[in-house]
mmCIF file of C-alpha atoms and ligand atoms in Angstrom:
data_model
loop_
_atom_site.group_PDB
_atom_site.id
_atom_site.type_symbol
_atom_site.label_atom_id
_atom_site.label_comp_id
_atom_site.label_asym_id
_atom_site.label_seq_id
_atom_site.Cartn_x
_atom_site.Cartn_y
_atom_site.Cartn_z
ATOM 1 C CA MET A 1 -0.009 0.009 0.000
ATOM 2 C CA LEU A 2 1.158 3.507 -0.838
ATOM 3 C CA LYS A 3 0.584 4.719 2.720
ATOM 4 C CA ASP A 4 3.260 2.350 3.998
ATOM 5 C CA TYR A 5 5.896 4.417 2.192
ATOM 6 C CA ASP A 6 7.086 7.988 2.069
ATOM 7 C CA THR A 7 7.380 9.346 -1.472
ATOM 8 C CA LEU A 8 11.150 9.509 -1.091
ATOM 9 C CA TRP A 9 13.741 9.032 1.604
ATOM 10 C CA LEU A 10 17.410 8.653 2.390
ATOM 11 C CA ASP A 11 18.893 5.198 2.660
ATOM 12 C CA GLU A 12 21.314 5.940 5.500
ATOM 13 C CA GLU A 13 23.294 2.733 5.157
ATOM 14 C CA LEU A 14 23.864 2.816 1.403
ATOM 15 C CA ARG A 15 23.904 6.611 1.262
ATOM 16 C CA GLU A 16 21.573 6.781 -1.704
ATOM 17 C CA VAL A 17 18.180 8.321 -2.425
ATOM 18 C CA LYS A 18 15.172 6.034 -2.629
ATOM 19 C CA TYR A 19 11.884 7.059 -4.175
ATOM 20 C CA ILE A 20 8.611 5.756 -5.546
ATOM 21 C CA ASP A 21 8.840 5.876 -9.356
ATOM 22 C CA GLN A 22 5.663 7.845 -10.129
ATOM 23 C CA THR A 23 5.724 7.012 -13.812
ATOM 24 C CA ARG A 24 4.847 3.418 -12.923
ATOM 25 C CA LEU A 25 1.766 4.256 -10.882
ATOM 26 C CA PRO A 26 -1.040 3.265 -10.611
ATOM 27 C CA ASN A 27 -0.115 -0.153 -12.064
ATOM 28 C CA GLU A 28 3.053 -0.948 -10.112
ATOM 29 C CA LEU A 29 4.558 0.340 -6.893
ATOM 30 C CA VAL A 30 8.273 0.440 -7.798
ATOM 31 C CA ILE A 31 10.970 1.769 -5.456
ATOM 32 C CA LYS A 32 14.152 3.056 -7.118
ATOM 33 C CA SER A 33 17.539 3.855 -5.650
ATOM 34 C CA ILE A 34 20.004 6.351 -7.088
ATOM 35 C CA GLN A 35 23.427 7.755 -6.377
ATOM 36 C CA SER A 36 24.579 9.558 -9.546
ATOM 37 C CA LEU A 37 23.932 13.101 -10.716
ATOM 38 C CA ASP A 38 22.769 12.000 -14.149
ATOM 39 C CA ASP A 39 20.201 9.612 -12.674
ATOM 40 C CA MET A 40 18.989 12.303 -10.262
ATOM 41 C CA TYR A 41 18.599 14.848 -13.060
ATOM 42 C CA ARG A 42 16.801 12.340 -15.265
ATOM 43 C CA ALA A 43 14.474 11.246 -12.402
ATOM 44 C CA ILE A 44 13.245 14.862 -12.113
ATOM 45 C CA VAL A 45 13.019 15.561 -15.897
ATOM 46 C CA ASP A 46 11.164 12.312 -16.558
ATOM 47 C CA LEU A 47 8.778 12.944 -13.607
ATOM 48 C CA GLU A 48 9.702 9.809 -11.773
ATOM 49 C CA VAL A 49 9.864 12.251 -8.871
ATOM 50 C CA ARG A 50 7.515 15.169 -9.352
ATOM 51 C CA GLY A 51 5.377 17.679 -7.492
ATOM 52 C CA ALA A 52 7.025 20.900 -6.349
ATOM 53 C CA PRO A 53 7.752 20.109 -2.644
ATOM 54 C CA ALA A 54 8.904 16.561 -3.486
ATOM 55 C CA ILE A 55 11.452 17.667 -6.057
ATOM 56 C CA GLY A 56 12.819 20.158 -3.502
ATOM 57 C CA VAL A 57 13.326 17.504 -0.865
ATOM 58 C CA PHE A 58 14.688 15.119 -3.485
ATOM 59 C CA ALA A 59 17.265 17.746 -4.509
ATOM 60 C CA ALA A 60 18.354 18.247 -0.935
ATOM 61 C CA LEU A 61 18.831 14.545 -0.310
ATOM 62 C CA SER A 62 20.568 14.196 -3.674
ATOM 63 C CA MET A 63 23.050 16.980 -2.879
ATOM 64 C CA TYR A 64 23.962 15.185 0.357
ATOM 65 C CA VAL A 65 24.411 11.854 -1.487
ATOM 66 C CA LEU A 66 26.545 13.556 -4.122
ATOM 67 C CA SER A 67 28.594 15.376 -1.515
ATOM 68 C CA VAL A 68 29.835 12.111 -0.003
ATOM 69 C CA ARG A 69 30.903 10.917 -3.468
ATOM 70 C CA ILE A 70 32.632 13.983 -4.851
ATOM 71 C CA GLY A 71 36.342 13.414 -5.267
ATOM 72 C CA GLY A 72 39.287 15.812 -5.506
ATOM 73 C CA GLU A 73 42.550 16.799 -3.855
ATOM 74 C CA THR A 74 41.553 20.097 -2.270
ATOM 75 C CA LEU A 75 38.519 21.816 -0.790
ATOM 76 C CA ALA A 76 38.501 23.973 -3.899
ATOM 77 C CA ASP A 77 38.119 20.870 -6.111
ATOM 78 C CA PHE A 78 35.240 19.754 -3.918
ATOM 79 C CA VAL A 79 33.449 23.065 -3.969
ATOM 80 C CA ARG A 80 33.820 23.440 -7.782
ATOM 81 C CA GLU A 81 32.288 20.029 -8.305
ATOM 82 C CA TYR A 82 29.559 20.671 -5.744
ATOM 83 C CA ILE A 83 28.574 23.881 -7.567
ATOM 84 C CA ARG A 84 28.549 22.122 -10.943
ATOM 85 C CA CYS A 85 26.286 19.358 -9.561
ATOM 86 C CA SER A 86 23.875 21.782 -7.863
ATOM 87 C CA ASP A 87 23.632 24.046 -10.970
ATOM 88 C CA TYR A 88 22.898 21.052 -13.134
ATOM 89 C CA LEU A 89 20.294 19.562 -10.815
ATOM 90 C CA GLN A 90 18.594 22.922 -10.384
ATOM 91 C CA SER A 91 18.254 23.279 -14.158
ATOM 92 C CA ALA A 92 16.145 20.095 -14.410
ATOM 93 C CA ARG A 93 12.815 21.927 -14.096
ATOM 94 C CA PRO A 94 12.372 25.719 -14.109
ATOM 95 C CA THR A 95 8.894 26.534 -12.782
ATOM 96 C CA ALA A 96 8.649 25.077 -9.276
ATOM 97 C CA VAL A 97 10.726 27.301 -6.996
ATOM 98 C CA ASN A 98 11.116 24.460 -4.486
ATOM 99 C CA LEU A 99 13.960 22.941 -6.522
ATOM 100 C CA SER A 100 16.171 26.026 -6.422
ATOM 101 C CA TRP A 101 15.011 26.775 -2.887
ATOM 102 C CA ALA A 102 16.376 23.485 -1.627
ATOM 103 C CA VAL A 103 19.553 23.557 -3.720
ATOM 104 C CA LEU A 104 20.272 27.079 -2.442
ATOM 105 C CA ILE A 105 19.756 26.132 1.206
ATOM 106 C CA MET A 106 22.215 23.223 0.788
ATOM 107 C CA ARG A 107 24.722 25.468 -0.950
ATOM 108 C CA LYS A 108 24.419 28.157 1.708
ATOM 109 C CA GLU A 109 25.117 25.511 4.336
ATOM 110 C CA LEU A 110 28.329 24.546 2.610
ATOM 111 C CA GLU A 111 29.261 28.216 2.301
ATOM 112 C CA ARG A 112 28.603 28.680 6.017
ATOM 113 C CA TYR A 113 30.778 25.722 6.845
ATOM 114 C CA THR A 114 33.661 26.784 4.651
ATOM 115 C CA LEU A 115 33.157 30.488 5.425
ATOM 116 C CA HIS A 116 33.237 31.320 1.717
ATOM 117 C CA ARG A 117 30.640 32.625 -0.689
ATOM 118 C CA PHE A 118 30.581 30.603 -3.914
ATOM 119 C CA ASP A 119 29.381 33.222 -6.331
ATOM 120 C CA SER A 120 31.578 31.839 -9.103
ATOM 121 C CA TYR A 121 33.815 28.994 -9.978
ATOM 122 C CA LEU A 122 36.771 31.289 -9.234
ATOM 123 C CA LEU A 123 37.295 30.411 -5.641
ATOM 124 C CA ASP A 124 39.276 32.087 -2.958
ATOM 125 C CA SER A 125 42.826 30.807 -3.311
ATOM 126 C CA ARG A 126 42.784 29.710 0.366
ATOM 127 C CA LEU A 127 40.433 26.868 -0.560
ATOM 128 C CA GLU A 128 43.074 25.624 -3.042
ATOM 129 C CA GLY A 129 45.464 25.143 -0.163
ATOM 130 C CA ILE A 130 43.129 23.040 2.024
ATOM 131 C CA LYS A 131 43.671 19.315 1.514
ATOM 132 C CA LEU A 132 40.492 17.209 1.139
ATOM 133 C CA ASP A 133 41.386 14.455 3.616
ATOM 134 C CA ASP A 134 39.062 11.913 5.217
ATOM 135 C CA GLU A 135 38.491 14.034 8.259
ATOM 136 C CA LEU A 136 37.391 17.042 6.204
ATOM 137 C CA ARG A 137 35.219 14.874 4.011
ATOM 138 C CA GLY A 138 33.567 13.442 7.141
ATOM 139 C CA TYR A 139 32.800 16.932 8.464
ATOM 140 C CA ILE A 140 31.323 18.121 5.182
ATOM 141 C CA GLY A 141 29.265 14.925 4.930
ATOM 142 C CA ASN A 142 27.837 15.496 8.401
ATOM 143 C CA VAL A 143 26.932 19.120 7.648
ATOM 144 C CA MET A 144 25.184 18.186 4.375
ATOM 145 C CA HIS A 145 23.428 15.231 5.996
ATOM 146 C CA ALA A 146 21.982 17.327 8.841
ATOM 147 C CA LYS A 147 20.681 20.014 6.444
ATOM 148 C CA ALA A 148 19.179 17.498 4.015
ATOM 149 C CA LEU A 149 17.318 15.742 6.815
ATOM 150 C CA GLU A 150 16.145 19.049 8.181
ATOM 151 C CA ILE A 151 14.586 19.855 4.782
ATOM 152 C CA TYR A 152 13.036 16.401 4.646
ATOM 153 C CA GLU A 153 11.486 16.540 8.095
ATOM 154 C CA ASN A 154 10.458 20.128 7.571
ATOM 155 C CA ASP A 155 8.344 19.082 4.596
ATOM 156 C CA ILE A 156 6.456 16.577 6.733
ATOM 157 C CA ASN A 157 5.785 19.083 9.486
ATOM 158 C CA VAL A 158 4.866 21.914 7.129
ATOM 159 C CA CYS A 159 2.300 19.737 5.343
ATOM 160 C CA LYS A 160 0.790 18.703 8.666
ATOM 161 C CA CYS A 161 0.409 22.365 9.764
ATOM 162 C CA LEU A 162 -0.900 23.375 6.322
ATOM 163 C CA GLY A 163 -3.485 20.596 6.650
ATOM 164 C CA GLN A 164 -4.601 21.913 10.063
ATOM 165 C CA ASN A 165 -4.996 25.404 8.673
ATOM 166 C CA GLY A 166 -6.782 24.128 5.549
ATOM 167 C CA LEU A 167 -9.255 22.228 7.708
ATOM 168 C CA GLN A 168 -10.809 25.543 8.622
ATOM 169 C CA VAL A 169 -12.242 25.958 5.115
ATOM 170 C CA ILE A 170 -13.671 22.428 4.874
ATOM 171 C CA LYS A 171 -17.232 21.580 5.984
ATOM 172 C CA ASN A 172 -18.942 18.303 6.492
ATOM 173 C CA GLY A 173 -20.498 17.147 3.211
ATOM 174 C CA ASP A 174 -18.065 19.126 1.021
ATOM 175 C CA ARG A 175 -17.558 18.093 -2.592
ATOM 176 C CA ILE A 176 -14.061 19.250 -3.484
ATOM 177 C CA LEU A 177 -12.522 19.514 -6.924
ATOM 178 C CA THR A 178 -8.750 19.200 -7.290
ATOM 179 C CA HIS A 179 -6.288 19.292 -10.183
ATOM 180 C CA CYS A 180 -3.069 17.463 -10.959
ATOM 181 C CA ASN A 181 -1.502 15.849 -7.891
ATOM 182 C CA ALA A 182 -0.884 18.028 -4.868
ATOM 183 C CA GLY A 183 -1.162 14.861 -2.788
ATOM 184 C CA ARG A 184 1.250 12.803 -0.692
ATOM 185 C CA LEU A 185 3.127 11.871 -3.858
ATOM 186 C CA ALA A 186 3.958 15.488 -4.453
ATOM 187 C CA THR A 187 5.504 15.840 -1.004
ATOM 188 C CA VAL A 188 7.231 13.483 1.427
ATOM 189 C CA ARG A 189 4.061 12.336 3.209
ATOM 190 C CA TYR A 190 0.814 14.295 3.480
ATOM 191 C CA GLY A 191 0.496 16.446 0.391
ATOM 192 C CA THR A 192 -0.518 20.078 0.350
ATOM 193 C CA ALA A 193 -4.035 20.265 -1.160
ATOM 194 C CA THR A 194 -4.741 16.776 0.160
ATOM 195 C CA ALA A 195 -3.509 17.440 3.718
ATOM 196 C CA PRO A 196 -6.778 19.122 4.849
ATOM 197 C CA ILE A 197 -8.709 16.489 2.917
ATOM 198 C CA TYR A 198 -6.982 13.617 4.740
ATOM 199 C CA LEU A 199 -7.524 15.348 8.070
ATOM 200 C CA ALA A 200 -11.218 16.009 7.324
ATOM 201 C CA ASN A 201 -11.656 12.361 6.384
ATOM 202 C CA GLU A 202 -9.817 11.146 9.517
ATOM 203 C CA SER A 203 -12.002 13.343 11.694
ATOM 204 C CA GLY A 204 -15.093 11.589 10.324
ATOM 205 C CA MET A 205 -16.380 14.311 7.972
ATOM 206 C CA ASN A 206 -18.261 13.075 4.972
ATOM 207 C CA ILE A 207 -16.321 14.572 2.042
ATOM 208 C CA SER A 208 -15.893 13.553 -1.541
ATOM 209 C CA VAL A 209 -13.229 14.557 -4.034
ATOM 210 C CA TYR A 210 -13.436 15.064 -7.771
ATOM 211 C CA CYS A 211 -10.094 14.661 -9.569
ATOM 212 C CA ASP A 212 -9.356 16.236 -12.936
ATOM 213 C CA GLU A 213 -7.414 13.690 -14.931
ATOM 214 C CA THR A 214 -4.982 16.521 -15.846
ATOM 215 C CA ARG A 215 -3.963 16.212 -19.472
ATOM 216 C CA PRO A 216 -1.432 15.530 -20.848
ATOM 217 C CA LEU A 217 0.455 13.622 -18.141
ATOM 218 C CA LEU A 218 -2.595 12.438 -16.180
ATOM 219 C CA GLN A 219 -1.273 13.083 -12.694
ATOM 220 C CA GLY A 220 -4.830 13.465 -11.475
ATOM 221 C CA ALA A 221 -5.907 10.107 -12.823
ATOM 222 C CA ARG A 222 -2.741 8.105 -12.212
ATOM 223 C CA LEU A 223 -1.725 9.631 -8.908
ATOM 224 C CA THR A 224 -4.437 11.637 -7.070
ATOM 225 C CA ALA A 225 -7.313 9.244 -7.812
ATOM 226 C CA TYR A 226 -4.992 6.380 -6.847
ATOM 227 C CA GLU A 227 -3.817 7.771 -3.535
ATOM 228 C CA LEU A 228 -7.216 9.077 -2.428
ATOM 229 C CA LYS A 229 -8.948 5.833 -3.299
ATOM 230 C CA GLN A 230 -6.336 3.868 -1.358
ATOM 231 C CA SER A 231 -7.053 6.107 1.628
ATOM 232 C CA GLY A 232 -10.755 5.243 1.456
ATOM 233 C CA ILE A 233 -11.856 8.751 0.377
ATOM 234 C CA LYS A 234 -14.830 8.930 -1.975
ATOM 235 C CA THR A 235 -13.146 9.818 -5.276
ATOM 236 C CA THR A 236 -14.573 10.570 -8.717
ATOM 237 C CA LEU A 237 -12.407 11.017 -11.785
ATOM 238 C CA LEU A 238 -13.307 13.385 -14.640
ATOM 239 C CA CYS A 239 -11.645 14.602 -17.819
ATOM 240 C CA ASP A 240 -10.456 18.189 -17.585
ATOM 241 C CA ASN A 241 -13.035 19.455 -20.015
ATOM 242 C CA MET A 242 -15.869 18.156 -17.807
ATOM 243 C CA ALA A 243 -15.144 20.512 -14.913
ATOM 244 C CA ALA A 244 -17.385 23.353 -16.143
ATOM 245 C CA SER A 245 -20.313 21.018 -16.581
ATOM 246 C CA LEU A 246 -19.738 19.585 -13.070
ATOM 247 C CA MET A 247 -19.566 23.044 -11.546
ATOM 248 C CA SER A 248 -22.643 24.265 -13.369
ATOM 249 C CA SER A 249 -24.638 21.322 -12.031
ATOM 250 C CA GLY A 250 -23.967 22.557 -8.468
ATOM 251 C CA LYS A 251 -21.919 19.508 -7.496
ATOM 252 C CA ILE A 252 -18.756 21.330 -6.397
ATOM 253 C CA ASP A 253 -18.502 23.287 -3.146
ATOM 254 C CA LYS A 254 -14.869 24.328 -3.410
ATOM 255 C CA VAL A 255 -11.676 23.893 -5.391
ATOM 256 C CA LEU A 256 -8.376 23.063 -3.664
ATOM 257 C CA VAL A 257 -5.148 22.965 -5.671
ATOM 258 C CA GLY A 258 -1.421 22.979 -4.963
ATOM 259 C CA CYS A 259 1.145 25.282 -6.575
ATOM 260 C CA ASP A 260 4.627 25.394 -7.998
ATOM 261 C CA ARG A 261 5.428 29.021 -7.244
ATOM 262 C CA VAL A 262 3.546 31.867 -5.617
ATOM 263 C CA ALA A 263 4.690 35.337 -6.640
ATOM 264 C CA ALA A 264 4.852 38.218 -4.161
ATOM 265 C CA ASN A 265 1.512 39.573 -5.371
ATOM 266 C CA GLY A 266 -0.254 36.202 -4.952
ATOM 267 C CA ASP A 267 -0.239 35.151 -8.581
ATOM 268 C CA VAL A 268 0.171 31.386 -8.714
ATOM 269 C CA ALA A 269 1.958 29.054 -11.114
ATOM 270 C CA ASN A 270 0.479 25.561 -11.050
ATOM 271 C CA LYS A 271 -0.186 22.651 -13.433
ATOM 272 C CA ILE A 272 -1.619 23.647 -16.775
ATOM 273 C CA GLY A 273 -5.388 23.806 -16.509
ATOM 274 C CA THR A 274 -5.423 25.486 -13.088
ATOM 275 C CA LEU A 275 -6.198 28.873 -14.681
ATOM 276 C CA SER A 276 -9.274 27.575 -16.456
ATOM 277 C CA LEU A 277 -10.567 26.033 -13.234
ATOM 278 C CA ALA A 278 -10.068 29.334 -11.397
ATOM 279 C CA ILE A 279 -11.901 31.252 -14.099
ATOM 280 C CA MET A 280 -14.762 28.785 -14.054
ATOM 281 C CA ALA A 281 -14.873 28.775 -10.223
ATOM 282 C CA LYS A 282 -15.239 32.573 -10.277
ATOM 283 C CA HIS A 283 -17.993 32.319 -12.874
ATOM 284 C CA PHE A 284 -19.987 29.829 -10.772
ATOM 285 C CA GLY A 285 -19.218 31.561 -7.420
ATOM 286 C CA ILE A 286 -17.208 28.601 -6.037
ATOM 287 C CA PRO A 287 -14.359 29.354 -3.603
ATOM 288 C CA PHE A 288 -10.931 28.597 -5.106
ATOM 289 C CA TYR A 289 -8.124 27.814 -2.624
ATOM 290 C CA VAL A 290 -4.406 27.375 -3.300
ATOM 291 C CA CYS A 291 -2.362 25.392 -0.817
ATOM 292 C CA ALA A 292 1.254 26.574 -0.610
ATOM 293 C CA PRO A 293 4.100 25.641 1.742
ATOM 294 C CA THR A 294 6.815 28.225 2.418
ATOM 295 C CA SER A 295 9.098 26.439 -0.032
ATOM 296 C CA SER A 296 6.725 27.383 -2.881
ATOM 297 C CA ILE A 297 6.532 31.072 -2.025
ATOM 298 C CA ASP A 298 8.860 33.285 -3.979
ATOM 299 C CA LEU A 299 8.773 36.895 -2.779
ATOM 300 C CA ASN A 300 11.672 37.659 -5.142
ATOM 301 C CA VAL A 301 9.301 37.380 -8.104
ATOM 302 C CA LYS A 302 6.896 40.313 -8.111
ATOM 303 C CA SER A 303 4.140 38.858 -10.290
ATOM 304 C CA GLY A 304 3.168 35.740 -12.204
ATOM 305 C CA ASP A 305 4.240 37.052 -15.627
ATOM 306 C CA LYS A 306 7.858 36.843 -14.461
ATOM 307 C CA ILE A 307 7.663 33.123 -13.706
ATOM 308 C CA ILE A 308 9.314 30.843 -16.298
ATOM 309 C CA ILE A 309 6.864 28.259 -17.625
ATOM 310 C CA GLU A 310 8.317 24.902 -18.595
ATOM 311 C CA THR A 311 7.433 23.694 -22.071
ATOM 312 C CA ARG A 312 7.472 19.950 -22.501
ATOM 313 C CA ASN A 313 7.879 17.462 -25.342
ATOM 314 C CA PRO A 314 5.057 17.427 -27.934
ATOM 315 C CA SER A 315 5.046 13.597 -27.740
ATOM 316 C CA GLU A 316 3.338 13.909 -24.353
ATOM 317 C CA VAL A 317 0.278 15.161 -26.228
ATOM 318 C CA THR A 318 0.449 13.207 -29.502
ATOM 319 C CA THR A 319 1.782 9.748 -28.749
ATOM 320 C CA LYS A 320 2.722 9.061 -25.143
ATOM 321 C CA TRP A 321 -0.428 7.279 -23.998
ATOM 322 C CA TYR A 322 -1.531 5.735 -27.263
ATOM 323 C CA LYS A 323 -0.756 2.620 -29.231
ATOM 324 C CA ASN A 324 -1.123 4.642 -32.441
ATOM 325 C CA ARG A 325 -0.420 8.324 -32.991
ATOM 326 C CA MET A 326 -3.378 10.501 -31.986
ATOM 327 C CA ALA A 327 -2.392 13.504 -34.123
ATOM 328 C CA PRO A 328 -0.950 13.932 -37.598
ATOM 329 C CA GLU A 329 2.799 13.552 -37.958
ATOM 330 C CA GLY A 330 4.546 16.956 -37.765
ATOM 331 C CA VAL A 331 1.649 18.952 -36.340
ATOM 332 C CA ASP A 332 2.687 21.884 -34.143
ATOM 333 C CA VAL A 333 1.886 21.217 -30.495
ATOM 334 C CA PHE A 334 1.332 23.724 -27.673
ATOM 335 C CA ASN A 335 2.437 21.982 -24.468
ATOM 336 C CA PRO A 336 3.195 24.310 -21.551
ATOM 337 C CA ALA A 337 3.368 22.345 -18.292
ATOM 338 C CA PHE A 338 2.056 25.161 -16.081
ATOM 339 C CA ASP A 339 -0.105 28.288 -16.232
ATOM 340 C CA ILE A 340 -0.440 31.393 -14.095
ATOM 341 C CA THR A 341 -3.588 32.061 -12.089
ATOM 342 C CA ASN A 342 -4.135 35.724 -11.380
ATOM 343 C CA ASN A 343 -4.413 36.586 -7.692
ATOM 344 C CA GLU A 344 -7.918 38.072 -8.223
ATOM 345 C CA LEU A 345 -9.253 34.606 -9.008
ATOM 346 C CA ILE A 346 -7.929 33.146 -5.747
ATOM 347 C CA THR A 347 -10.169 33.137 -2.670
ATOM 348 C CA ALA A 348 -7.261 32.420 -0.276
ATOM 349 C CA ILE A 349 -3.793 30.921 -0.147
ATOM 350 C CA ILE A 350 -3.498 28.361 2.595
ATOM 351 C CA THR A 351 -0.002 28.004 4.091
ATOM 352 C CA GLU A 352 1.493 26.371 7.142
ATOM 353 C CA ARG A 353 1.770 29.841 8.712
ATOM 354 C CA GLY A 354 -1.877 30.745 8.221
ATOM 355 C CA ILE A 355 -4.343 31.720 5.488
ATOM 356 C CA ALA A 356 -3.538 34.657 3.276
ATOM 357 C CA CYS A 357 -6.318 36.562 1.463
ATOM 358 C CA GLY A 358 -7.235 40.011 0.221
ATOM 359 C CA ASP A 359 -4.194 42.148 -0.435
ATOM 360 C CA TYR A 360 -1.718 39.326 -1.072
ATOM 361 C CA THR A 361 1.303 41.611 -1.504
ATOM 362 C CA ASN A 362 0.941 42.793 2.063
ATOM 363 C CA THR A 363 -0.345 39.618 3.675
ATOM 364 C CA LEU A 364 2.320 37.359 2.067
ATOM 365 C CA ALA A 365 5.090 39.864 2.903
ATOM 366 C CA SER A 366 4.013 40.025 6.563
ATOM 367 C CA MET A 367 3.794 36.262 6.774
ATOM 368 C CA PHE A 368 6.976 35.296 4.917
ATOM 369 C CA GLU A 369 9.460 38.164 4.792
HETATM 370 O O1 MRU B 401 4.559 18.471 -13.521
HETATM 371 P P1 MRU B 401 4.264 18.087 -12.083
HETATM 372 O O2 MRU B 401 3.533 16.806 -11.972
HETATM 373 O O3 MRU B 401 5.466 18.153 -11.217
HETATM 374 O O4 MRU B 401 3.279 19.248 -11.643
HETATM 375 C C1 MRU B 401 2.850 19.251 -10.317
HETATM 376 C C2 MRU B 401 1.855 20.308 -9.976
HETATM 377 O O5 MRU B 401 1.565 21.174 -10.748
HETATM 378 C C3 MRU B 401 1.347 20.286 -8.608
HETATM 379 O O6 MRU B 401 0.035 20.710 -8.590
HETATM 380 C C4 MRU B 401 2.212 21.230 -7.809
HETATM 381 O O7 MRU B 401 3.549 20.838 -7.928
HETATM 382 C C5 MRU B 401 1.810 21.299 -6.401
HETATM 383 S S1 MRU B 401 2.283 19.847 -5.550
HETATM 384 C C6 MRU B 401 2.006 20.081 -3.934
#
């Protein structure tokens, strides 16, 4: 059962990262182990590990695992290789801020330890003179290990608190629509949009969840419907283009989604299709909530139009799920992985620190600065 596992974790003995391969769900529950940078990069790009908070934690554990394997004669050699690895890993996916958030925290920890800022590959010459012996390697390993585990445990606690806060907006009998997977598989354990849902269910509330299948990669069908159903929550799957019809028939009380990046003004980047849900929710007068842990909030980006949107391979739309091509050879394909939902369409942003609404620029700044 999925609930017997975290989405990813550190194998302390083998010093490798273990994770549930999400591309194999819902048919097989496969656990993979990795140690190399190329495998880590590929696991993120291919969405074996996906969901904004999960890729952040995965990057932190990966940087620890890589740090115990980096070779070299001097501390300068080590740092150069560490920077190369973290830059490469961070480039795997651009939209979710959690990836760069985690890589940066790990890097800052190494900077703190070595008392050097690594703004470039041109390092202070003093690092060239420090021999990378076993003792030094051991110290660096311990520092990286502690920080990576802190990020891992933090994700679990943050999702728990976010769930408690989100419970305030859920009522007995609610019929909730969600999009993509902001569930346990997108985090270490509880999910973001699903955390209040799991708590409501555990507390005996009668709730039901409608899951958009989420074209083109079907995270809603393959992952959210799978994990909610395994948890015994009443779950109904729909194609994305059925949401308006469902809302118009009065069967949805609220929408709860996750996010990949929240800009300082409350604009939200999330899985493609979120924007249309928000517009429809406004039209039908249905509250639209975004669940966001601190690691997804980016006060450095002023508004949503500044967020880079990942564009993915056309084959995800034309061939990936089909025995035969489902579109003519050579047709142009529009395949952005995320869209931006304007803050005016969002009823509230639920975080582990509280619920932000109204003037997001001020409320988010006061909560997160
Ligand atoms: O491309 P994915 O599957 O990584 O996209 C994931 C989403 O858009 C999720 O909704 C988002 O990361 C929030 S997860 C808590």
